[in-house]
Coordinates of C-alpha atoms in Angstrom, one line a residue:
M67 CA -0.1 0.0 0.0
T68 CA 1.4 3.4 -1.0
R69 CA 1.0 6.5 1.8
T70 CA -0.5 9.3 0.8
V71 CA 1.2 12.7 1.7
L72 CA 1.2 16.6 1.3
A73 CA 4.4 18.6 1.2
G74 CA 4.7 21.6 2.9
V75 CA 7.6 24.5 2.0
D76 CA 9.0 27.2 4.0
I77 CA 11.1 29.6 1.6
G78 CA 12.9 31.6 4.2
G79 CA 15.8 34.1 3.6
T80 CA 18.5 31.8 4.8
T81 CA 17.0 28.4 5.1
T82 CA 14.4 26.3 3.1
Q83 CA 12.6 23.9 5.0
V84 CA 10.3 21.0 3.6
V85 CA 8.3 18.6 5.5
L86 CA 6.2 15.6 4.2
C87 CA 3.0 15.3 6.4
D88 CA 0.3 12.6 6.6
P89 CA -3.5 14.2 5.7
D90 CA -3.7 14.8 9.5
L91 CA -0.8 17.0 9.2
G92 CA 1.4 14.6 11.3
V93 CA 4.9 15.2 9.9
L94 CA 6.4 12.1 8.5
D95 CA 9.9 13.4 7.4
R96 CA 11.7 16.8 6.9
A97 CA 14.5 18.3 5.0
D98 CA 16.4 21.5 4.6
A99 CA 18.7 23.5 2.5
P100 CA 20.5 26.7 2.5
T101 CA 18.2 29.5 0.3
P102 CA 20.0 30.7 -2.8
A103 CA 18.6 34.0 -2.2
A104 CA 20.9 35.7 -4.4
D105 CA 20.8 33.6 -7.2
G106 CA 17.0 34.0 -8.3
G107 CA 13.6 32.7 -8.0
S108 CA 14.5 29.6 -10.0
A109 CA 17.1 28.7 -7.9
M110 CA 15.4 29.2 -5.0
V111 CA 12.4 27.1 -5.8
G112 CA 15.0 24.8 -7.2
A113 CA 16.3 24.0 -3.8
A114 CA 12.8 23.7 -2.4
L115 CA 12.1 21.0 -5.1
D116 CA 15.5 19.1 -4.6
C117 CA 14.3 18.8 -0.7
V118 CA 10.8 17.4 -1.7
R119 CA 12.5 15.0 -4.2
L120 CA 14.7 13.9 -1.5
L121 CA 12.0 12.9 0.9
L122 CA 9.7 11.4 -2.1
G123 CA 12.7 9.1 -2.7
R124 CA 13.1 7.8 0.8
T125 CA 9.7 6.0 0.7
S126 CA 8.1 6.6 -2.7
P127 CA 4.7 8.2 -1.2
R128 CA 2.1 9.3 -3.4
L129 CA 2.5 13.3 -3.2
L130 CA -1.3 14.8 -3.3
G131 CA -0.3 18.7 -3.1
V132 CA 2.3 21.1 -2.0
G133 CA 2.0 24.2 -0.1
V134 CA 4.7 26.9 -0.1
G135 CA 5.2 29.6 2.5
A136 CA 7.3 32.6 0.9
A137 CA 8.9 35.4 2.4
G138 CA 7.3 38.8 1.0
V139 CA 4.3 39.9 -0.1
V140 CA 2.4 37.6 -2.0
D141 CA -0.7 37.0 -4.5
A142 CA -1.9 33.8 -3.2
R143 CA -4.7 33.4 -5.5
A144 CA -2.3 33.8 -8.7
G145 CA 0.6 31.7 -6.8
R146 CA 3.0 34.6 -7.4
V147 CA 5.1 36.7 -5.2
L148 CA 4.5 40.6 -5.3
V149 CA 7.1 42.2 -3.5
A150 CA 10.4 41.0 -1.7
S151 CA 12.9 42.4 0.3
D152 CA 16.3 43.3 -1.0
S153 CA 17.6 40.1 0.5
F154 CA 16.1 38.4 -2.4
R155 CA 17.2 38.7 -5.9
G156 CA 14.8 38.0 -8.8
W157 CA 11.9 36.8 -6.2
A158 CA 9.6 39.4 -6.8
G159 CA 7.2 38.7 -9.8
F160 CA 8.3 35.1 -9.7
A161 CA 5.7 32.4 -10.5
V162 CA 5.8 30.0 -7.3
T163 CA 3.1 27.5 -8.1
A164 CA 3.6 27.4 -11.6
A165 CA 7.0 26.4 -11.3
V166 CA 6.3 23.7 -8.7
E167 CA 3.4 22.5 -10.3
E168 CA 5.1 21.9 -13.6
A169 CA 8.2 20.2 -11.7
L170 CA 5.8 17.9 -9.7
G171 CA 2.9 17.3 -11.3
V172 CA 0.5 18.1 -8.5
P173 CA -1.6 21.0 -7.4
A174 CA 0.7 23.6 -5.6
F175 CA -0.3 26.7 -3.5
L176 CA 1.1 29.8 -2.1
D177 CA 1.2 31.8 1.1
N178 CA 3.1 34.4 2.6
D179 CA 5.3 32.8 5.1
V180 CA 3.6 34.5 8.3
N181 CA 0.1 33.8 6.9
A182 CA 1.6 29.8 6.7
F183 CA 2.9 30.4 10.1
L184 CA -0.5 31.5 11.7
R185 CA -2.3 28.9 9.6
G186 CA 0.0 26.2 11.1
E187 CA -0.3 27.5 14.6
A188 CA -4.4 27.8 14.5
T189 CA -4.6 24.2 12.7
A190 CA -2.3 22.2 14.7
G191 CA -0.2 24.4 17.2
S192 CA -0.5 26.3 20.5
V193 CA -3.8 28.4 19.2
A194 CA -5.5 25.2 17.8
G195 CA -9.1 25.9 17.8
E196 CA -9.0 29.6 18.6
A197 CA -11.5 31.5 16.4
H198 CA -9.5 35.0 16.7
V199 CA -5.9 35.1 16.6
L200 CA -3.1 37.6 15.8
G201 CA 0.3 35.9 14.9
M202 CA 3.5 37.8 15.0
M203 CA 6.6 36.5 13.9
L204 CA 10.0 38.2 15.2
G205 CA 12.7 37.3 12.7
T206 CA 15.1 39.2 10.6
G207 CA 12.2 41.7 10.3
V208 CA 8.7 41.7 12.1
G209 CA 5.5 39.9 10.2
G210 CA 2.1 39.6 11.3
A211 CA -1.0 37.7 10.2
L212 CA -4.9 37.6 11.2
W213 CA -7.1 34.7 12.1
L214 CA -10.8 35.6 12.3
D215 CA -13.8 33.8 12.6
G216 CA -11.7 30.3 11.9
T217 CA -10.2 31.6 9.0
L218 CA -7.0 33.5 7.7
Y219 CA -7.8 36.9 6.7
D220 CA -5.6 38.5 4.4
G221 CA -7.2 41.5 3.6
P222 CA -8.1 43.3 0.0
H223 CA -4.6 43.7 -0.5
G224 CA -2.9 40.8 1.0
A225 CA -1.3 42.6 3.8
A226 CA -3.8 42.5 6.6
G227 CA -2.2 42.0 10.1
E228 CA 1.3 43.5 8.9
I229 CA 1.8 45.1 12.5
G230 CA 5.5 45.3 11.9
H231 CA 5.4 48.3 9.5
V232 CA 2.7 50.1 11.5
P233 CA 4.3 53.7 12.7
G234 CA 4.3 55.0 16.4
F235 CA 7.6 53.6 17.8
G236 CA 9.9 56.4 17.7
D237 CA 11.5 57.8 14.7
L238 CA 14.1 55.4 13.4
A239 CA 14.2 54.6 10.0
C240 CA 12.9 51.2 8.9
T241 CA 14.1 49.0 6.1
C242 CA 10.8 49.4 4.3
G243 CA 11.7 53.1 3.7
G244 CA 9.2 54.2 6.6
R245 CA 10.1 55.8 10.0
G246 CA 9.2 54.7 13.7
H247 CA 7.9 51.1 12.8
L248 CA 7.5 48.4 15.1
E249 CA 10.5 46.6 13.1
T250 CA 12.8 49.2 14.3
L251 CA 12.9 47.9 17.8
A252 CA 11.7 44.4 17.7
S253 CA 13.4 42.4 15.0
G254 CA 16.5 40.4 15.0
R255 CA 18.2 43.4 12.9
A256 CA 16.9 46.1 15.3
I257 CA 18.2 44.1 17.9
A258 CA 21.8 44.1 16.9
A259 CA 21.4 47.5 15.8
R260 CA 20.2 49.1 18.9
Y261 CA 22.8 47.2 20.8
A262 CA 25.7 48.5 18.6
E263 CA 24.1 52.1 19.0
R264 CA 24.5 51.6 22.8
T265 CA 27.9 50.0 22.9
G266 CA 29.5 50.4 20.1
H267 CA 29.8 46.6 19.6
A268 CA 28.5 44.5 16.7
R269 CA 26.8 41.6 18.0
T270 CA 24.1 39.4 16.4
A271 CA 20.7 39.3 18.0
R272 CA 21.5 35.9 19.6
E273 CA 25.0 37.3 20.8
V274 CA 23.0 39.9 22.3
A275 CA 20.7 37.6 23.9
E276 CA 23.4 35.6 25.4
A277 CA 24.9 38.8 26.8
A278 CA 21.6 39.9 28.3
G279 CA 21.7 36.4 29.9
A280 CA 24.9 37.1 31.7
G281 CA 23.6 40.1 33.1
D282 CA 24.6 42.6 30.5
V283 CA 22.8 45.9 31.1
D284 CA 22.6 47.2 27.6
A285 CA 21.5 44.1 26.1
L286 CA 18.9 43.7 28.9
A287 CA 17.9 47.4 27.9
V288 CA 17.6 46.5 24.2
Y289 CA 15.2 43.3 24.7
E290 CA 13.0 45.3 27.4
A291 CA 12.6 47.9 24.5
A292 CA 11.7 45.1 22.1
G293 CA 9.3 43.5 24.1
T294 CA 7.8 46.6 25.6
A295 CA 7.1 47.9 21.7
V296 CA 5.5 44.3 21.0
A297 CA 3.1 44.7 23.8
R298 CA 2.2 48.1 22.6
A299 CA 1.6 46.8 19.3
L300 CA -0.8 43.6 20.9
L301 CA -2.7 46.5 22.5
V302 CA -3.5 48.5 19.3
T303 CA -4.6 45.1 17.7
A304 CA -6.7 44.4 20.6
G305 CA -8.3 48.0 20.6
L306 CA -8.8 47.9 16.9
L307 CA -10.0 44.3 16.2
D308 CA -10.9 43.1 19.6
V309 CA -8.4 40.2 19.2
T310 CA -6.8 39.1 22.6
T311 CA -5.2 35.8 21.7
V312 CA -1.7 36.1 20.2
V313 CA 0.9 33.5 19.0
V314 CA 4.4 34.6 18.8
G315 CA 7.0 32.9 16.6
G316 CA 10.2 33.4 14.5
G317 CA 13.8 33.3 15.4
L318 CA 13.9 36.1 18.0
S319 CA 11.2 34.3 20.0
R320 CA 13.6 31.6 21.0
S321 CA 14.6 34.5 23.6
W322 CA 11.1 34.4 25.2
A323 CA 12.5 34.4 28.7
L324 CA 13.6 38.0 27.7
L325 CA 10.6 39.3 25.7
E326 CA 7.9 38.0 28.4
Q327 CA 8.4 40.2 31.3
P328 CA 8.6 43.4 29.6
I329 CA 5.4 42.1 27.4
R330 CA 3.3 40.9 30.5
A331 CA 4.4 44.0 32.4
T332 CA 3.1 46.2 29.7
L333 CA -0.1 44.2 28.9
T334 CA -0.8 44.4 32.7
G335 CA -0.3 48.2 33.1
E336 CA -2.3 48.9 30.3
P337 CA -5.0 46.4 29.7
P338 CA -7.5 46.6 26.6
V339 CA -10.5 48.7 26.8
S340 CA -12.5 45.6 26.8
G341 CA -11.5 44.6 29.9
H342 CA -10.3 41.1 28.4
P343 CA -6.6 40.3 29.1
V344 CA -4.2 39.8 26.1
H345 CA -3.0 36.2 26.0
V346 CA 0.2 35.7 24.3
R347 CA 1.6 32.2 23.7
P348 CA 5.1 31.1 21.9
A349 CA 4.5 29.0 18.9
G350 CA 3.9 25.3 19.6
L351 CA 5.2 23.8 16.1
G352 CA 8.6 25.4 16.4
A353 CA 10.7 25.7 13.2
D354 CA 8.2 23.5 11.5
A355 CA 5.1 25.9 11.7
V356 CA 5.4 27.5 8.2
A357 CA 5.8 24.5 6.2
I358 CA 3.0 22.6 8.2
G359 CA 0.8 25.8 7.6
A360 CA 1.9 25.7 3.9
A361 CA 0.7 22.0 3.9
A362 CA -2.4 22.8 5.7
R363 CA -3.4 25.3 3.1
A364 CA -2.8 22.8 0.5
R365 CA -4.9 20.2 2.6
A366 CA -7.8 22.8 2.6
E367 CA -7.6 23.6 -1.0
L368 CA -7.9 20.0 -1.9
G369 CA -10.6 19.4 0.3
L370 CA -9.0 17.0 2.7
L371 CA -10.7 18.1 5.7
P372 CA -10.4 16.7 9.2
G373 CA -12.8 14.0 9.3
Q374 CA -12.6 13.4 5.4
V375 CA -9.0 11.9 5.1
A376 CA -9.5 8.1 6.1
G377 CA -10.3 6.8 3.1
I378 CA -7.3 8.2 0.9
R379 CA -4.6 7.0 3.3
Q380 CA -3.9 4.1 1.0
G381 CA -3.3 4.9 -2.5

C-alpha cells in the first residue's frame, strides 16, 4: 500500500525547510537546505524541489499537493510573489506555484510565510481551535497575520495583520523606507543595531541575547525595549479588532525568556478597553510552523478536511 502525503515548504531568507505530512498534518519526514536568495527565483524554488524529491525518494509515497510559504508580499490566488525585500534577487514577480506544479505534476498553493505560520499554529499548534488570533513572527524583520472567525484574513491587498510596519514606535528608519515602525525595535536586525548604538559593539541578536542572559545591562535594555514595543502593538490590535489571543514565533522568539517579562508587564499596566486580557503564547510547532501551515493550506484547497481523510490514506 502506498502512503499519501502532502508537502509543506518554507522558503526563508536563509534556510528552506520542507516537511512531508500525512493528511492529518502529522510530520513524517523533513529536510532543509540553504536558500540561494542571491541566485533568483528559479534557484530558490529549485532548492525547495530538491528537498521535496529527496524526501519522496526515501519512501516513494503518493504526493497529493504542495503548499509553499514564502517571504514577501504574495498574491496567493495567482501563486506569485509581488514584493520582496532586498535580501532576495529575482524573487518579486516570480510565479512560484506554476514552477512547482510543472516540476512535480501536482497542485501547488502559495502563502506569505507569516500567514502560513499562523495557519499552522491555528490548525495544529499552540492556538489550535481559537477563532480569533493575531500571529506575529519576530525574525530578521517583524511580520503579522490575522485569523478571524476561524479562517485566515489577508485583506483586500494581501497585507492584513502586518503590524511590523505600523508607525508610532519612535523615529528610527525602517528597512521598508518608513520611520518609527515596530520592526525598528523588535526584529533581530533591530536588536543588533540598537545594541551597537548603545555599546559600539557589533553583535548578532543571538549574541545580544546571550549577553543579556549574563547580565549585560545594555543587552537587557534592548530586549526590554523590544518586548515593550511588541506589547504596545498587541494593545493596538486588541483595541482595533478586539483580538486578544496572540501567538509569537520566529527566530527572536527563542529569546522568549527575555521578551516575556516586559510584554506581560506592559499588558498588565495597560489592559485593553474591553477588559479582556491579552493572552500571548509562544509558537507550539517550532521551526516546522510555516511548512506545516503551508501543507495545511494545500490540504484545505484539496478538500482534505479533518474527518474526510481516512479513505485516502492508502493510494
